[in-house]
Short mmCIF file of C-alpha atoms in Angstrom, two decimals:
data_model
loop_
_atom_site.label_atom_id
_atom_site.label_comp_id
_atom_site.label_asym_id
_atom_site.label_seq_id
_atom_site.Cartn_x
_atom_site.Cartn_y
_atom_site.Cartn_z
CA MET A 8 6.94 216.13 55.48
CA THR A 9 7.21 219.89 55.30
CA ASP A 10 5.08 222.59 56.93
CA ASP A 11 5.04 224.74 53.84
CA GLU A 12 1.41 224.85 52.60
CA ASP A 13 2.45 225.77 49.09
CA SER A 14 4.82 222.85 48.62
CA PRO A 15 3.23 219.82 46.91
CA LEU A 16 3.08 216.40 48.57
CA THR A 17 5.43 213.76 47.57
CA GLU A 18 4.22 210.43 46.24
CA VAL A 19 4.82 208.72 49.59
CA GLU A 20 2.97 211.45 51.47
CA ALA A 21 0.04 211.34 49.03
CA ALA A 22 -0.18 207.55 49.39
CA ARG A 23 -0.20 207.82 53.19
CA PHE A 24 -2.86 210.54 53.04
CA ASP A 25 -5.10 208.45 50.78
CA ASP A 26 -4.61 205.44 53.03
CA ILE A 27 -5.59 207.37 56.16
CA VAL A 28 -8.64 208.90 54.47
CA GLY A 29 -9.72 205.52 53.11
CA ARG A 30 -9.46 203.89 56.54
CA GLU A 31 -11.14 206.68 58.47
CA TRP A 32 -13.83 207.62 55.98
CA PRO A 33 -14.83 204.69 53.74
CA ARG A 34 -16.31 205.43 50.35
CA ALA A 35 -19.72 204.06 51.37
CA ASP A 36 -19.92 206.66 54.17
CA LEU A 37 -19.09 209.41 51.74
CA GLY A 38 -21.94 208.39 49.44
CA GLU A 39 -19.69 206.82 46.85
CA ALA A 40 -19.96 203.29 45.60
CA ALA A 41 -17.14 200.91 45.07
CA PRO A 42 -16.51 199.72 41.53
CA SER A 43 -17.79 196.25 42.39
CA ASP A 44 -20.93 197.74 43.94
CA CYS A 45 -21.51 199.83 40.85
CA LEU A 46 -21.21 196.79 38.63
CA SER A 47 -23.64 194.82 40.83
CA ALA A 48 -26.19 197.64 40.82
CA LEU A 49 -25.87 198.00 37.06
CA ALA A 50 -26.41 194.29 36.58
CA LEU A 51 -29.53 194.37 38.79
CA GLU A 52 -30.95 197.36 36.94
CA THR A 53 -30.33 195.69 33.60
CA ALA A 54 -31.87 192.41 34.68
CA GLY A 55 -34.93 194.02 36.31
CA PRO A 56 -37.34 192.24 38.64
CA ALA A 57 -38.10 188.65 37.81
CA PRO A 58 -41.72 188.26 36.68
CA GLY A 59 -43.81 186.26 39.18
CA HIS A 60 -46.32 183.67 37.95
CA ILE A 61 -49.35 182.63 39.97
CA THR A 62 -51.42 179.71 38.75
CA VAL A 63 -55.12 180.25 39.38
CA TYR A 64 -57.39 177.36 38.53
CA ARG A 65 -60.83 178.18 37.26
CA PRO A 66 -63.55 176.29 39.15
CA ARG A 67 -65.66 173.92 37.13
CA ARG A 68 -69.41 174.11 37.22
CA PRO A 69 -70.90 170.84 38.51
CA PRO A 70 -72.87 168.98 35.82
CA PRO A 71 -76.63 168.76 36.40
CA LEU A 72 -76.60 164.99 35.87
CA LEU A 73 -76.99 164.20 39.58
CA ALA A 74 -79.92 166.59 39.91
CA LEU A 75 -81.59 165.06 36.83
CA VAL A 76 -81.07 161.54 38.22
CA SER A 77 -82.63 162.59 41.51
CA LEU A 78 -85.66 164.03 39.71
CA ILE A 79 -85.99 160.86 37.63
CA THR A 80 -85.76 158.76 40.79
CA LEU A 81 -88.43 160.84 42.48
CA GLY A 82 -90.70 160.60 39.44
CA ALA A 83 -90.21 156.83 39.19
CA THR A 84 -90.94 156.46 42.91
CA VAL A 85 -94.14 158.45 42.64
CA ALA A 86 -95.25 156.51 39.54
CA ALA A 87 -94.52 153.12 41.13
CA THR A 88 -96.27 154.10 44.33
CA ARG A 89 -99.30 155.26 42.40
CA HIS A 90 -99.40 152.09 40.30
CA TRP A 91 -98.94 149.44 43.02
CA GLY A 92 -99.80 151.34 46.15
CA LEU A 93 -103.19 152.59 45.07
CA ALA A 94 -104.17 149.17 43.76
CA ALA A 95 -103.17 147.52 47.03
CA LEU A 96 -104.92 150.25 49.02
CA ASN A 97 -108.12 149.75 47.02
CA ALA A 98 -107.89 146.00 47.66
CA THR A 99 -107.47 146.69 51.36
CA VAL A 100 -110.78 148.57 51.59
CA ASP A 101 -112.65 146.29 49.18
CA ARG A 102 -115.35 144.48 51.17
CA THR A 103 -115.92 141.88 48.47
CA LEU A 104 -112.52 140.32 49.17
CA SER A 105 -111.72 138.00 52.02
CA THR A 106 -110.02 139.14 55.19
CA ALA A 107 -106.82 137.25 54.37
CA THR A 108 -106.65 138.90 50.94
CA ARG A 109 -107.22 142.30 52.47
CA LEU A 110 -104.49 141.67 55.03
CA ASP A 111 -102.09 140.69 52.25
CA ALA A 112 -103.02 143.88 50.43
CA ALA A 113 -102.37 145.85 53.63
CA HIS A 114 -98.91 144.31 53.90
CA THR A 115 -98.30 145.18 50.25
CA VAL A 116 -99.27 148.79 50.97
CA ALA A 117 -96.81 148.84 53.87
CA LEU A 118 -94.00 147.48 51.68
CA VAL A 119 -94.77 149.90 48.85
CA GLY A 120 -94.86 152.77 51.35
CA GLY A 121 -91.47 151.75 52.76
CA ALA A 122 -89.97 151.49 49.29
CA ALA A 123 -91.46 154.87 48.41
CA GLY A 124 -89.91 156.37 51.54
CA VAL A 125 -86.52 154.97 50.63
CA GLY A 126 -86.87 156.31 47.08
CA VAL A 127 -87.80 159.77 48.37
CA LEU A 128 -84.85 159.80 50.77
CA VAL A 129 -82.43 158.72 48.04
CA SER A 130 -83.77 161.39 45.72
CA LEU A 131 -83.51 164.09 48.39
CA THR A 132 -79.99 162.93 49.27
CA MET A 133 -78.85 163.25 45.67
CA VAL A 134 -80.41 166.70 45.45
CA GLY A 135 -78.61 167.64 48.66
CA VAL A 136 -75.27 166.40 47.37
CA TRP A 137 -75.68 168.36 44.15
CA THR A 138 -76.70 171.46 46.09
CA VAL A 139 -73.58 171.22 48.28
CA THR A 140 -71.41 170.78 45.20
CA TYR A 141 -72.99 173.78 43.53
CA ALA A 142 -72.57 175.89 46.67
CA ARG A 143 -68.86 175.00 46.83
CA TYR A 144 -68.54 175.90 43.15
CA ARG A 145 -70.10 179.33 43.70
CA LEU A 146 -67.77 180.01 46.62
CA ARG A 147 -64.69 178.98 44.65
CA ARG A 148 -65.82 181.02 41.65
CA SER A 149 -66.13 184.10 43.85
CA ALA A 150 -62.63 183.50 45.28
CA TRP A 151 -61.31 182.97 41.74
CA ARG A 152 -62.72 186.28 40.55
CA ILE A 153 -61.25 188.08 43.56
CA ALA A 154 -57.86 186.48 42.89
CA LEU A 155 -57.95 187.66 39.29
CA THR A 156 -59.07 191.23 39.92
CA ARG A 157 -57.40 191.75 43.33
CA THR A 158 -59.76 194.66 43.94
CA VAL A 159 -61.26 193.40 47.19
CA PRO A 160 -59.12 194.01 50.28
CA PRO A 161 -58.90 191.11 52.73
CA VAL A 162 -61.22 191.31 55.73
CA GLU A 163 -60.29 189.49 58.92
CA ARG A 164 -63.14 187.42 60.28
CA HIS A 165 -63.47 184.64 62.77
CA ILE A 166 -63.98 181.17 61.33
CA ARG A 167 -66.89 179.53 63.12
CA PRO A 168 -67.70 175.95 62.17
CA PRO A 169 -71.36 174.91 62.03
CA SER A 170 -72.68 173.20 65.11
CA ILE A 171 -72.64 169.42 65.01
CA ALA A 172 -75.75 169.40 67.22
CA THR A 173 -77.78 170.74 64.31
CA THR A 174 -77.08 167.82 62.01
CA LEU A 175 -77.61 165.38 64.88
CA ALA A 176 -81.00 166.95 65.59
CA TRP A 177 -82.09 166.77 61.94
CA THR A 178 -80.84 163.20 61.58
CA GLY A 179 -82.43 162.10 64.85
CA THR A 180 -85.75 163.65 63.88
CA LEU A 181 -85.76 161.94 60.51
CA VAL A 182 -84.78 158.53 61.92
CA GLY A 183 -87.25 158.80 64.81
CA VAL A 184 -90.18 159.77 62.60
CA THR A 185 -89.34 156.98 60.15
CA ILE A 186 -89.21 154.38 62.94
CA ALA A 187 -92.51 155.63 64.35
CA ALA A 188 -94.11 155.48 60.91
CA GLY A 189 -92.77 151.95 60.35
CA TRP A 190 -94.42 150.86 63.61
CA TRP A 191 -97.71 152.77 63.28
CA VAL A 192 -98.56 152.30 59.59
CA PRO A 193 -98.75 148.45 59.56
CA ASN A 194 -101.05 148.49 62.61
CA GLN A 195 -103.36 150.99 60.96
CA LEU A 196 -103.36 148.97 57.76
CA ALA A 197 -104.25 145.81 59.68
CA LEU A 198 -107.16 147.63 61.31
CA LEU A 199 -108.22 148.95 57.92
CA ALA A 200 -108.14 145.46 56.42
CA ALA A 201 -110.17 144.00 59.30
CA GLY A 202 -112.66 146.89 59.36
CA ARG A 203 -116.34 146.09 59.08
CA SER A 204 -117.84 149.54 58.69
CA ALA A 205 -117.49 152.22 56.06
CA GLU A 206 -116.98 154.92 58.73
CA LEU A 207 -113.99 153.10 60.19
CA GLU A 208 -112.48 152.58 56.75
CA GLN A 209 -112.93 156.25 55.89
CA HIS A 210 -111.43 157.32 59.21
CA LEU A 211 -108.39 155.04 58.88
CA THR A 212 -107.86 156.05 55.24
CA GLY A 213 -107.86 159.72 56.25
CA GLN A 214 -105.37 159.00 59.03
CA LEU A 215 -103.05 157.15 56.66
CA THR A 216 -103.21 159.99 54.15
CA LEU A 217 -102.40 162.59 56.81
CA ALA A 218 -99.58 160.40 58.13
CA ALA A 219 -98.06 160.09 54.66
CA ILE A 220 -98.27 163.86 54.11
CA ALA A 221 -96.77 164.55 57.55
CA TRP A 222 -93.91 162.10 57.03
CA SER A 223 -93.15 163.56 53.61
CA GLY A 224 -93.11 167.09 55.00
CA ILE A 225 -90.84 166.14 57.91
CA ALA A 226 -88.52 164.23 55.58
CA VAL A 227 -88.25 167.18 53.20
CA ALA A 228 -87.62 169.57 56.11
CA CYS A 229 -84.93 167.31 57.60
CA MET A 230 -83.17 166.79 54.29
CA THR A 231 -83.30 170.54 53.61
CA GLY A 232 -81.76 171.24 57.00
CA LEU A 233 -79.06 168.62 56.47
CA THR A 234 -78.30 170.06 53.03
CA ALA A 235 -78.00 173.56 54.46
CA TRP A 236 -75.68 172.27 57.19
CA ALA A 237 -73.56 170.43 54.62
CA CYS A 238 -73.30 173.64 52.58
CA ARG A 239 -72.09 175.55 55.63
CA GLU A 240 -69.61 172.79 56.47
CA GLY A 241 -68.25 172.88 52.91
CA ARG A 242 -67.81 176.65 53.07
CA HIS A 243 -66.11 176.28 56.44
CA GLN A 244 -63.64 173.70 55.15
CA ILE A 245 -62.75 175.88 52.16
CA ARG A 246 -62.19 178.91 54.38
CA VAL A 247 -60.08 176.92 56.84
CA THR A 248 -57.92 175.60 54.01
CA ALA A 249 -57.49 179.07 52.49
CA ASN A 250 -56.69 180.61 55.88
CA ARG A 251 -54.17 177.89 56.65
CA SER A 252 -52.40 178.40 53.33
CA LEU A 253 -52.21 182.16 53.89
CA THR A 254 -51.02 182.03 57.50
CA SER A 255 -48.58 179.14 57.11
CA PRO A 256 -44.90 180.22 57.04
#
């Protein structure tokens, strides 16, 4: 190699120079891309990002068949109670009949009242089930709309399940009142059937009417509370499932 700056490099010297520069300063550090890198980048630009597909299922509105069946059951229960219960109650307070006949009529009133209570509970249960289903549908429809529009930012909230003591309290109240009514009503009917005075019959009839109204009100309140708790539990389960799917790796 010569020290003359004006003399050109030989082929061997140029090869050595290129080798030293390539080892000391790679092309990536100089901002240049290797031919293979250029081809890879060109292929990626040509291909473009792969389109992502997200399947979002539209929630289905629950059919009102269960609600209609519950209303039909309630109407049939009321009609049957009015047809057989009132006749048996009138026979219970009829003084022209014998005591044994009046006692049989009192037992019939008790049986009709028990069947009416079961019919009311079944009807309220079906209404509660349909209400829970409809509440779950509304929640899923809201989540479906948010998933489609993606305009609502996620908000972090704590997931608090509904208290199990609430449903136990409602259930215990309903069962306790029903047991108390099953013990108290037959005794009152027996006294009504064996009554000798019009004042006693009127007093016992008023007590039975108030007891029926009170039991119906407590049953409706308990079933409403249980339905509300079931709605909250359904919402909680949906939120837990959605949160688990989002936070799972």
